[in-house]
Short mmCIF file of N, CA and C in Angstrom, two decimals:
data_model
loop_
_atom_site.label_atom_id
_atom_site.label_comp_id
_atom_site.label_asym_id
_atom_site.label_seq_id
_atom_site.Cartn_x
_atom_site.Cartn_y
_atom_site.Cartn_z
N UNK A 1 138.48 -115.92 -7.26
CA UNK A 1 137.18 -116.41 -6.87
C UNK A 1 136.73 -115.77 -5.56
N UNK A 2 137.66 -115.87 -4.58
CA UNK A 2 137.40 -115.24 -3.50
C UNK A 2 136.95 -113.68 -3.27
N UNK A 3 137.61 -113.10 -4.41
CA UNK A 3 137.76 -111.57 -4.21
C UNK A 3 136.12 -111.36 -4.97
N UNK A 4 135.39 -111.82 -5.99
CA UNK A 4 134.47 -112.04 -6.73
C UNK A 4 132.94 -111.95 -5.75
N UNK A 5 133.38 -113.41 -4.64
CA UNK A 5 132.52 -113.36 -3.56
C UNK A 5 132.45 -111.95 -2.37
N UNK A 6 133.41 -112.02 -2.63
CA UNK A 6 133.46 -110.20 -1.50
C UNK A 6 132.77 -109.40 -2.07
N UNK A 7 133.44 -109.10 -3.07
CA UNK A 7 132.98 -107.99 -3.95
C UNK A 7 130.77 -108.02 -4.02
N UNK A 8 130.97 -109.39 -4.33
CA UNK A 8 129.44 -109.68 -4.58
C UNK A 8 128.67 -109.49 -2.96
N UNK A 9 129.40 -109.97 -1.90
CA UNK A 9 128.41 -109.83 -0.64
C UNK A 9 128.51 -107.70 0.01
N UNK A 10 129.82 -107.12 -0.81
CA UNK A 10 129.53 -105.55 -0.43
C UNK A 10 128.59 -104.99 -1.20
N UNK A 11 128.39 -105.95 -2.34
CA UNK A 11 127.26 -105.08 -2.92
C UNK A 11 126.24 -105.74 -2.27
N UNK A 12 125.94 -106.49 -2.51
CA UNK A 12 124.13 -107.00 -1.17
C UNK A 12 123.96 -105.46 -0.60
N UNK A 13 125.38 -106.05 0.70
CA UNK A 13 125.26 -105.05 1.56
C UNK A 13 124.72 -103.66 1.64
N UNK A 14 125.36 -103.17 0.46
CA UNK A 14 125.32 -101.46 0.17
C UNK A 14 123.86 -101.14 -0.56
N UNK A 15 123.46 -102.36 -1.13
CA UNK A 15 122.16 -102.28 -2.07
C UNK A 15 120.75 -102.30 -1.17
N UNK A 16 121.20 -103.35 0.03
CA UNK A 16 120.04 -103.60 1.19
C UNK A 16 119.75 -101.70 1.98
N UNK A 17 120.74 -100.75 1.98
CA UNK A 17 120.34 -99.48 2.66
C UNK A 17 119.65 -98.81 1.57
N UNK A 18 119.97 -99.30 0.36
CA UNK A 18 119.87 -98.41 -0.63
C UNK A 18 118.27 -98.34 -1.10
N UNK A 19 117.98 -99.31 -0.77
CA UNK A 19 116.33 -99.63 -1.13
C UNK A 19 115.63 -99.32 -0.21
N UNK A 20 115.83 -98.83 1.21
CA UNK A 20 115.20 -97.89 2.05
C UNK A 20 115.07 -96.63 2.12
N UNK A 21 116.18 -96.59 0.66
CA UNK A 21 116.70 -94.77 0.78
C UNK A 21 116.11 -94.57 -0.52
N UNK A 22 115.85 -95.78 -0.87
CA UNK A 22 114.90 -94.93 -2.41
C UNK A 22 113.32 -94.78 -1.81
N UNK A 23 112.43 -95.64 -1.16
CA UNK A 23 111.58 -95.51 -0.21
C UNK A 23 111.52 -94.16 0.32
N UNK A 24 112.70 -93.61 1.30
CA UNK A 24 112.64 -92.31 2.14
C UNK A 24 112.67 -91.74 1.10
N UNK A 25 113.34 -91.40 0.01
CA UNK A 25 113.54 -90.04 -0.70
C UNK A 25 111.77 -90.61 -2.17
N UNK A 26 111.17 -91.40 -1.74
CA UNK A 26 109.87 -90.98 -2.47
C UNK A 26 108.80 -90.70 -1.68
N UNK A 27 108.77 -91.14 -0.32
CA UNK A 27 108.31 -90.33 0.58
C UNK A 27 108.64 -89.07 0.57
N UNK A 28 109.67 -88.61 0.84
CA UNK A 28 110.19 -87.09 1.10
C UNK A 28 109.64 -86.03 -0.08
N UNK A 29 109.67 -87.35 -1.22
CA UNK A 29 109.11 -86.09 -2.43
C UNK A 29 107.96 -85.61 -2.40
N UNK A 30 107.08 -86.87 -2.35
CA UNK A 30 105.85 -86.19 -1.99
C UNK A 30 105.58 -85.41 -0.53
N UNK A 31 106.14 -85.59 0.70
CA UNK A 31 105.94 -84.37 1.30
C UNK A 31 106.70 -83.11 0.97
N UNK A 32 107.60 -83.05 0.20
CA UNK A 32 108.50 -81.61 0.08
C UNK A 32 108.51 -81.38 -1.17
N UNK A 33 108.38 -82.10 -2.08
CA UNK A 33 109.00 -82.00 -3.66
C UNK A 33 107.70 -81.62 -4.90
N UNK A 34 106.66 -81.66 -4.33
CA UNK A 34 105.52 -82.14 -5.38
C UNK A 34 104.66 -81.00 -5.09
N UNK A 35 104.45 -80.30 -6.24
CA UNK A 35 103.30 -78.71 -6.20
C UNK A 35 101.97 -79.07 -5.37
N UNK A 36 101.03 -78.17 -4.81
CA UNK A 36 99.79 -78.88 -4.75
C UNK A 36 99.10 -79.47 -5.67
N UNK A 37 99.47 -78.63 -6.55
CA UNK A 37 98.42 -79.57 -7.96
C UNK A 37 98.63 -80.58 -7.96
N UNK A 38 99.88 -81.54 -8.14
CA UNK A 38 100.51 -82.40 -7.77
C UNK A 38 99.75 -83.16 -7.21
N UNK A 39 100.07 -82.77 -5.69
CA UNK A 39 99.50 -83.59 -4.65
C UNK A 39 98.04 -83.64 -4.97
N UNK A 40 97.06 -82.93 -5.27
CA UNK A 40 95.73 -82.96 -6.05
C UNK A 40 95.60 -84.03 -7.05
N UNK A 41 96.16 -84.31 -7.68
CA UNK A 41 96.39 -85.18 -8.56
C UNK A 41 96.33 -86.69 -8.13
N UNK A 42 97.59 -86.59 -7.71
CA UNK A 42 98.08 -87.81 -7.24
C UNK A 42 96.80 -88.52 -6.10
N UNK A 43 96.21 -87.33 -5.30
CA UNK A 43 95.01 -88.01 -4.39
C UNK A 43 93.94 -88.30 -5.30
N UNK A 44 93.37 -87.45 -6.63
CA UNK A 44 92.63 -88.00 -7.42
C UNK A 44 92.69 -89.78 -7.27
N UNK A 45 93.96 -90.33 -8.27
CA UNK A 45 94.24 -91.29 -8.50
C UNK A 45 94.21 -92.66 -7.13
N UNK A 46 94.51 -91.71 -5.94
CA UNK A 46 94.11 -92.14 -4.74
C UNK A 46 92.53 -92.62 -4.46
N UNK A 47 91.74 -91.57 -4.52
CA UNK A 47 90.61 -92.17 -4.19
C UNK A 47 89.66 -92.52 -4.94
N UNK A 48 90.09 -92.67 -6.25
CA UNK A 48 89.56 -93.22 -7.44
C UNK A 48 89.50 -94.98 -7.52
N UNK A 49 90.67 -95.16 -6.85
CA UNK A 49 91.63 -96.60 -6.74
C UNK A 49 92.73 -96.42 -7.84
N UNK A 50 92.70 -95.91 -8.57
CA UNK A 50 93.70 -95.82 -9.89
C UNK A 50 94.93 -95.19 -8.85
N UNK A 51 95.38 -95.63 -8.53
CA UNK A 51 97.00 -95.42 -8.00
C UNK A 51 97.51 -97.25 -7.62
N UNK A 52 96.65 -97.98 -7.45
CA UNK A 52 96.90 -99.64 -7.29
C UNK A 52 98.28 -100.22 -8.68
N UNK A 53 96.68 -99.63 -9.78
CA UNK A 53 97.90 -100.20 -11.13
C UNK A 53 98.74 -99.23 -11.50
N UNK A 54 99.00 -98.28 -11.15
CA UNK A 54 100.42 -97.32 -11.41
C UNK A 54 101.45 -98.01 -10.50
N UNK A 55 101.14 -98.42 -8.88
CA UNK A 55 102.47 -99.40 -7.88
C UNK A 55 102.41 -100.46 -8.86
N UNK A 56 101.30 -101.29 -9.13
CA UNK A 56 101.77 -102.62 -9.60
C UNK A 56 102.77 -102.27 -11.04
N UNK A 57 102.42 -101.73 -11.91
CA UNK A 57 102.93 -101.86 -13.30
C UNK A 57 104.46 -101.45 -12.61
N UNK A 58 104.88 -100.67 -11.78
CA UNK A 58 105.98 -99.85 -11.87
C UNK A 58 107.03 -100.95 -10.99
N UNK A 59 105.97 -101.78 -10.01
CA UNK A 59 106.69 -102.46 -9.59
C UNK A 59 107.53 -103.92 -10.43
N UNK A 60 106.22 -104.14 -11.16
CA UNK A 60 106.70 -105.35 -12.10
C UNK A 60 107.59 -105.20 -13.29
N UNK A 61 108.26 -103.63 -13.16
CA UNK A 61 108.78 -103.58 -13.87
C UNK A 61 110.50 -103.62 -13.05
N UNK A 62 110.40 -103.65 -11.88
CA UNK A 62 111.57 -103.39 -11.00
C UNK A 62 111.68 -102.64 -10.40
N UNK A 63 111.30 -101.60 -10.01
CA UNK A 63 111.11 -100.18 -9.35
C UNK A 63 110.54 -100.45 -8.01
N UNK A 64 111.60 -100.45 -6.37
CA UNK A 64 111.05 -100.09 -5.63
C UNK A 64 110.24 -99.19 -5.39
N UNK A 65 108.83 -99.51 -4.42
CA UNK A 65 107.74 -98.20 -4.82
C UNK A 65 107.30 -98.21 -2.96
N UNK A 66 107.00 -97.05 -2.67
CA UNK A 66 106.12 -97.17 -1.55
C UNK A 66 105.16 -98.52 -1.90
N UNK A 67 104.06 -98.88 -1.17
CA UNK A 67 102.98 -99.32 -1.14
C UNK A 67 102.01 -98.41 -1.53
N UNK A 68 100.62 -99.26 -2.24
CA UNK A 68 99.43 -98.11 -2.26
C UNK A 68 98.98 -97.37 -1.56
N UNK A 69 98.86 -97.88 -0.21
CA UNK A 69 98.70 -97.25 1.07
C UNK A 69 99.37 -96.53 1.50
N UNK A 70 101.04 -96.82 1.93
CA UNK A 70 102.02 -95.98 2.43
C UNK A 70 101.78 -94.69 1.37
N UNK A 71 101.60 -94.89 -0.19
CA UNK A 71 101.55 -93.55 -0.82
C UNK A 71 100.48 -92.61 -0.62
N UNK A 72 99.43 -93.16 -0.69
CA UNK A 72 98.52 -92.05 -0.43
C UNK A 72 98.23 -91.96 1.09
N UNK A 73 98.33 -92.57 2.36
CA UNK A 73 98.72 -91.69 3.19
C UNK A 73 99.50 -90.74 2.95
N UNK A 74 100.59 -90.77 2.29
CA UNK A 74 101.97 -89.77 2.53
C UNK A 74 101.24 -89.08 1.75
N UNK A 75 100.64 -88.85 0.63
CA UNK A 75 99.53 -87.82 0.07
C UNK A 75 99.08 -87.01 0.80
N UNK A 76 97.83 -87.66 1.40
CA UNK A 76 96.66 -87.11 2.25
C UNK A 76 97.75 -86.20 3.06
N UNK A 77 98.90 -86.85 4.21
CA UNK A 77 99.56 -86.31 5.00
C UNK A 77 99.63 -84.65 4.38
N UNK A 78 100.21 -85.28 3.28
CA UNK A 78 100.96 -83.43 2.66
C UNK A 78 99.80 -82.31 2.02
N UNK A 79 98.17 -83.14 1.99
CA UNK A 79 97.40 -82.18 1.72
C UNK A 79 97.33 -81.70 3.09
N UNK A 80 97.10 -82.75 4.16
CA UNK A 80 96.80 -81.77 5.64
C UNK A 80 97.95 -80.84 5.73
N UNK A 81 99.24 -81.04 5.71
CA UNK A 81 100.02 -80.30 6.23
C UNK A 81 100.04 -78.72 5.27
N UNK A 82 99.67 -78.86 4.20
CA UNK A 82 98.77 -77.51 3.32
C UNK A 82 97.88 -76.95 3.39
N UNK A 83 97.25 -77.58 4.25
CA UNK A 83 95.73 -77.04 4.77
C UNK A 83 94.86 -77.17 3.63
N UNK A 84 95.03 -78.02 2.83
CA UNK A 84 94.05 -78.14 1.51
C UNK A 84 93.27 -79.71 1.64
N UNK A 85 93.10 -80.04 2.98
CA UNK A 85 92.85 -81.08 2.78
C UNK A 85 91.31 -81.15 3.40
N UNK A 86 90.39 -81.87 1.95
CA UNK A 86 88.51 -81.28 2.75
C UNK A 86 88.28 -82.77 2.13
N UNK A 87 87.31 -83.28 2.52
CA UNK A 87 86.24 -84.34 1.75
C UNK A 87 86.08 -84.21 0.63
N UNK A 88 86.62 -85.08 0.08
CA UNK A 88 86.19 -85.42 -1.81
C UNK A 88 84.33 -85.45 -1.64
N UNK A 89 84.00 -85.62 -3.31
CA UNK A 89 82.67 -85.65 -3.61
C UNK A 89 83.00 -86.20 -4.89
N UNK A 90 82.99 -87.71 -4.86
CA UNK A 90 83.04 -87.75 -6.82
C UNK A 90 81.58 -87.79 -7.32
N UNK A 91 81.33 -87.54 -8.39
CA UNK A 91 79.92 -87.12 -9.40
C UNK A 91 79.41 -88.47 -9.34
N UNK A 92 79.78 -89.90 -9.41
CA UNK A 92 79.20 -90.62 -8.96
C UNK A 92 78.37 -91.06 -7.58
N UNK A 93 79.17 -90.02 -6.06
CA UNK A 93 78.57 -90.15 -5.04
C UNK A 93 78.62 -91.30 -4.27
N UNK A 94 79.16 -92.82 -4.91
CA UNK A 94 79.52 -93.71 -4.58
C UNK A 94 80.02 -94.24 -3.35
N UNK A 95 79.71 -94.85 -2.35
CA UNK A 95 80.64 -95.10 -1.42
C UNK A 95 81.62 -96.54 -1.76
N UNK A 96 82.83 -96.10 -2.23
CA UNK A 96 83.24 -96.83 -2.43
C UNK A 96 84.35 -96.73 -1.32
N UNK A 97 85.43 -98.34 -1.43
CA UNK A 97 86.24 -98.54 -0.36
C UNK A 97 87.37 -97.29 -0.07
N UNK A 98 88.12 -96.98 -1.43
CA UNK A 98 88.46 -96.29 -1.79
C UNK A 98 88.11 -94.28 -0.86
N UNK A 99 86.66 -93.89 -1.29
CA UNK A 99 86.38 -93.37 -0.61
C UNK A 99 86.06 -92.81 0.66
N UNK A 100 85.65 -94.24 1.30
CA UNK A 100 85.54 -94.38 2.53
C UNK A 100 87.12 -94.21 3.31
N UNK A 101 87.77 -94.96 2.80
CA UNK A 101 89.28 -94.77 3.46
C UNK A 101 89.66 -93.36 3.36
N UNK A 102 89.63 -92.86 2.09
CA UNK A 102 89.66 -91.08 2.24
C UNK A 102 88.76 -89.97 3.36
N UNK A 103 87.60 -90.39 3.32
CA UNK A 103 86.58 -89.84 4.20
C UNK A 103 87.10 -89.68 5.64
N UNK A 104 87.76 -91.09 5.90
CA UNK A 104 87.87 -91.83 7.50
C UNK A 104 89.30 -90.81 7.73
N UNK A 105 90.08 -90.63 6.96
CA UNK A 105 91.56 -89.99 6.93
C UNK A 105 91.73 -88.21 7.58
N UNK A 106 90.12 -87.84 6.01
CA UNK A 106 90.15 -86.71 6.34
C UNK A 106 89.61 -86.56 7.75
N UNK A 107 88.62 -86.83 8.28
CA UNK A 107 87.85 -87.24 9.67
C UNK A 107 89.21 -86.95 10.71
N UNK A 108 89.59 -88.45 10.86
CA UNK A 108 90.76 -88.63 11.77
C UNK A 108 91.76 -87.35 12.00
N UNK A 109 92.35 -86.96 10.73
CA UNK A 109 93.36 -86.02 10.68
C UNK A 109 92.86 -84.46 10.84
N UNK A 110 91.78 -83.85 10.20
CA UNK A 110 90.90 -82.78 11.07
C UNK A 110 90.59 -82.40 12.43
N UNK A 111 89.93 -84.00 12.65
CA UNK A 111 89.72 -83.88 14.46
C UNK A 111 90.78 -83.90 15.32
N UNK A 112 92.00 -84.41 14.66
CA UNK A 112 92.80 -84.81 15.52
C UNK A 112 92.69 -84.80 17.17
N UNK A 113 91.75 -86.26 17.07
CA UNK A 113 91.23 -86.20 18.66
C UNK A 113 92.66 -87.53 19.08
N UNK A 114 92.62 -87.48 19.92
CA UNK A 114 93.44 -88.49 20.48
C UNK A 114 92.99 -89.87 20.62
N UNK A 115 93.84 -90.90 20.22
CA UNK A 115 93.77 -91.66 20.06
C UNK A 115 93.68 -93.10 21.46
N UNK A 116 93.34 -93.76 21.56
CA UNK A 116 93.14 -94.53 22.74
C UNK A 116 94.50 -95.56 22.80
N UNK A 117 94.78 -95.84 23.55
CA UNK A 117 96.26 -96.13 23.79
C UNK A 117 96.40 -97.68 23.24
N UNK A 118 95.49 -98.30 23.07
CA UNK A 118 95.28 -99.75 22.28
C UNK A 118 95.54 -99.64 20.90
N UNK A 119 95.45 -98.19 20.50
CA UNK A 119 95.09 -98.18 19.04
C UNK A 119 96.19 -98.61 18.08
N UNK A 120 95.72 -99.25 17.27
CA UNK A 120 97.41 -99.79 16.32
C UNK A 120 97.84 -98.50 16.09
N UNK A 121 99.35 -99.21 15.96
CA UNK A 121 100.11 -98.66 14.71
C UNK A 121 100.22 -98.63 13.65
N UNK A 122 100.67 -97.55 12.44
CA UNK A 122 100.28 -97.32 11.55
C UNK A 122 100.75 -98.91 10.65
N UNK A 123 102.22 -99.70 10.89
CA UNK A 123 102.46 -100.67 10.22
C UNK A 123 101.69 -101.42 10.00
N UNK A 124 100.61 -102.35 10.87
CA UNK A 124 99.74 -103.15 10.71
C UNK A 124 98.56 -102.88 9.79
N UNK A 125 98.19 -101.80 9.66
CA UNK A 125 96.59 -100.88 9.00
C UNK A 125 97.39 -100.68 7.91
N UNK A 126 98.58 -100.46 7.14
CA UNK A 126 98.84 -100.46 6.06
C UNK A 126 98.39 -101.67 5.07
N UNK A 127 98.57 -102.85 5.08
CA UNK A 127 97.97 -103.57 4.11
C UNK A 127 96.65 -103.73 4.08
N UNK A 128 95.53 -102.97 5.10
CA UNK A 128 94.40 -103.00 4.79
C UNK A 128 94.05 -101.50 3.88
N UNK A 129 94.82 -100.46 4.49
CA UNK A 129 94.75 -99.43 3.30
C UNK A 129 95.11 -100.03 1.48
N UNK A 130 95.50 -100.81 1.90
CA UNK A 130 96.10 -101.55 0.63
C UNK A 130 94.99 -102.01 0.12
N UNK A 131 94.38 -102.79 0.22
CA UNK A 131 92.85 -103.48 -0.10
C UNK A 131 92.21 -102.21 -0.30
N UNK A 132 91.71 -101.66 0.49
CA UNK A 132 90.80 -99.85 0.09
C UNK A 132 91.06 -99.24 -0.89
N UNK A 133 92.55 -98.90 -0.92
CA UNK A 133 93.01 -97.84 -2.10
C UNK A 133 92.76 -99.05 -3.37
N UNK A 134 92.85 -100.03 -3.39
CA UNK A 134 92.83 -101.14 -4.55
C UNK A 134 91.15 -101.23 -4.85
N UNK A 135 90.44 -100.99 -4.29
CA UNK A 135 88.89 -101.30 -4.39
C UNK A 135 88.48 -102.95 -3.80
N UNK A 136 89.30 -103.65 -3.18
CA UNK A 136 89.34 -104.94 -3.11
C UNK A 136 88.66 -105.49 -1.78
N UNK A 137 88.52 -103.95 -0.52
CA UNK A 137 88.09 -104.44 0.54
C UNK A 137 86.66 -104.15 0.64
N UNK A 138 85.79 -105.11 0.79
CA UNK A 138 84.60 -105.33 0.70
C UNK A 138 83.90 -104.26 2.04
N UNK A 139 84.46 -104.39 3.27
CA UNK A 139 83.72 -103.46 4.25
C UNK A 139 84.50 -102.22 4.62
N UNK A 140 83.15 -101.55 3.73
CA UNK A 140 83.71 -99.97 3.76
C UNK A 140 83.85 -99.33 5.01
N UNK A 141 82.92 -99.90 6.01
CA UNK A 141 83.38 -99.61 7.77
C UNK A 141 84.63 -99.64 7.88
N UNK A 142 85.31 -100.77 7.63
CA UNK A 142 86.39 -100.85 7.96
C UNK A 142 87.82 -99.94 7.49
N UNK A 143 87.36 -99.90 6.16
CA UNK A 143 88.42 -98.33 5.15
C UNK A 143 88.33 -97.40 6.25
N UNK A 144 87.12 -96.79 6.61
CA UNK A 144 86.31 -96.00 7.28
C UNK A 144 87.31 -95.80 8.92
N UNK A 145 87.22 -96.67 9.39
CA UNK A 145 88.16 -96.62 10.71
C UNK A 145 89.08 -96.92 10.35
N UNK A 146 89.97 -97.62 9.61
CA UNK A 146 91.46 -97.36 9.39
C UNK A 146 92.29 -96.40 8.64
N UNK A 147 91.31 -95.46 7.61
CA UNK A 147 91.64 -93.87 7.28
C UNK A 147 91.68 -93.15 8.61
N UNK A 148 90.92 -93.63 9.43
CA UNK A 148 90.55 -92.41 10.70
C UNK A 148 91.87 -92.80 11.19
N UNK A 149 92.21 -93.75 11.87
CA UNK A 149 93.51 -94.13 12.38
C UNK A 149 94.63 -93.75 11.89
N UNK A 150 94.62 -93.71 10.37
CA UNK A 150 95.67 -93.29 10.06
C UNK A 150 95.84 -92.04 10.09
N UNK A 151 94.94 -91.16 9.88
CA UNK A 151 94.64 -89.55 9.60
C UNK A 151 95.23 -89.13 11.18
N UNK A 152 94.67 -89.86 12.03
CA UNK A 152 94.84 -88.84 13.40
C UNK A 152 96.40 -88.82 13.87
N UNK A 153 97.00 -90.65 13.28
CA UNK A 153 98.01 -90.95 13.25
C UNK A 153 99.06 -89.25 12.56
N UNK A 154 98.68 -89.55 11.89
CA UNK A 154 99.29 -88.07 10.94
C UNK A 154 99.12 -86.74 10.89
N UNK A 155 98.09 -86.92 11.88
CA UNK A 155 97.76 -85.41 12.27
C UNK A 155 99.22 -85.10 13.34
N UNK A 156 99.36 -85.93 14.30
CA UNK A 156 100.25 -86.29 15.44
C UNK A 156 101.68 -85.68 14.55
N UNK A 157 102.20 -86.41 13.06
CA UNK A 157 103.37 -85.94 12.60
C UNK A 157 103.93 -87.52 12.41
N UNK A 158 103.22 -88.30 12.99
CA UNK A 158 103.67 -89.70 12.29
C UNK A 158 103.67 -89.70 10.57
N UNK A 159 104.87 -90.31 10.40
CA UNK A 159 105.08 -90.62 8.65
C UNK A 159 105.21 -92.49 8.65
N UNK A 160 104.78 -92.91 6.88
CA UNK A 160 104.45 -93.96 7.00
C UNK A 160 105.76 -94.69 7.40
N UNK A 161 105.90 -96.23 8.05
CA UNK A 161 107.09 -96.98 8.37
C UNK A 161 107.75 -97.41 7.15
N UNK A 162 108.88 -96.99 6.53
CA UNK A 162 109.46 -97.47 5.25
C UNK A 162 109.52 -98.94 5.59
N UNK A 163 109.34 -100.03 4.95
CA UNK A 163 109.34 -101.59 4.88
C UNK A 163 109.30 -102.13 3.28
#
């Protein structure tokens, strides 16, 4: 019985690093692992909102996943760091939340002007990227300055906080 309980609390143990390391190494893919097309792609689905129900389904199926946000930052990141990274235009023209958070990213991470020393950190502005990339946040101002935050964030070489 005893040996049962051990056995059961080394695995916790070994399983609790392990789910940060599946996190880092899907981060890592998309900055190192994934063609541009790829990364083209994958930002499609980004600023479309269609990357929301690809985390949810994958998650409800068991699959640690970045966040919506943490992913397509780490996107956007790896188009800037390609130099392929310009302002979308979808054929609808739409300002949607979605877009706006892309807009504010590319902005931020282009100018890479410096940031004012109050300015959050990227952990907190992640669950509002979350609402944006989902279509769920009603003020597109707000997508708008927290893409910028994050963009300049990442211009800097900041990557998202695995959590």
């Amino acid at each position: 019985m005893r040996a049962r309980m051990l056995m059961a609390v080394c695995a916790v143990a070994v399983a609790v690093p392990a789910m940060a390391d599946v996190l880092e190494m899907e981060r890592d893919n998309i900055l190192r692992g994934l063609t541009r097309q790829q990364v083209a792609g994958h930002r499609q689905l980004c600023v479309t909102g269609a990357m929301q129900p690809v985390v949810d389904r994958e998650r409800s199926a068991g699959f640690r996943r970045l966040s919506t946000g943490a992913y397509c930052v780490t996107v956007l990141t790896r188009a800037g760091r390609d130099s392929t990274l310009r302002y979308v235009t979808l054929k609808t023209r739409q300002a949607t939340p979605a877009v706006s958070f892309d807009t504010g990213f590319v902005s931020g991470y282009l100018k890479r002007e410096a940031l004012p020393s109050d300015a959050p950190p990227m952990a907190p502005l992640l669950p509002v990227a979350d609402r944006c990339l989902a279509q769920s946040e009603p003020n597109t101002r707000l997508c708008s300055s927290v893409g910028y935050v994050l963009g300049a964030r990442a211009a800097r070489g900041e990557l998202v906080p695995l959590s």
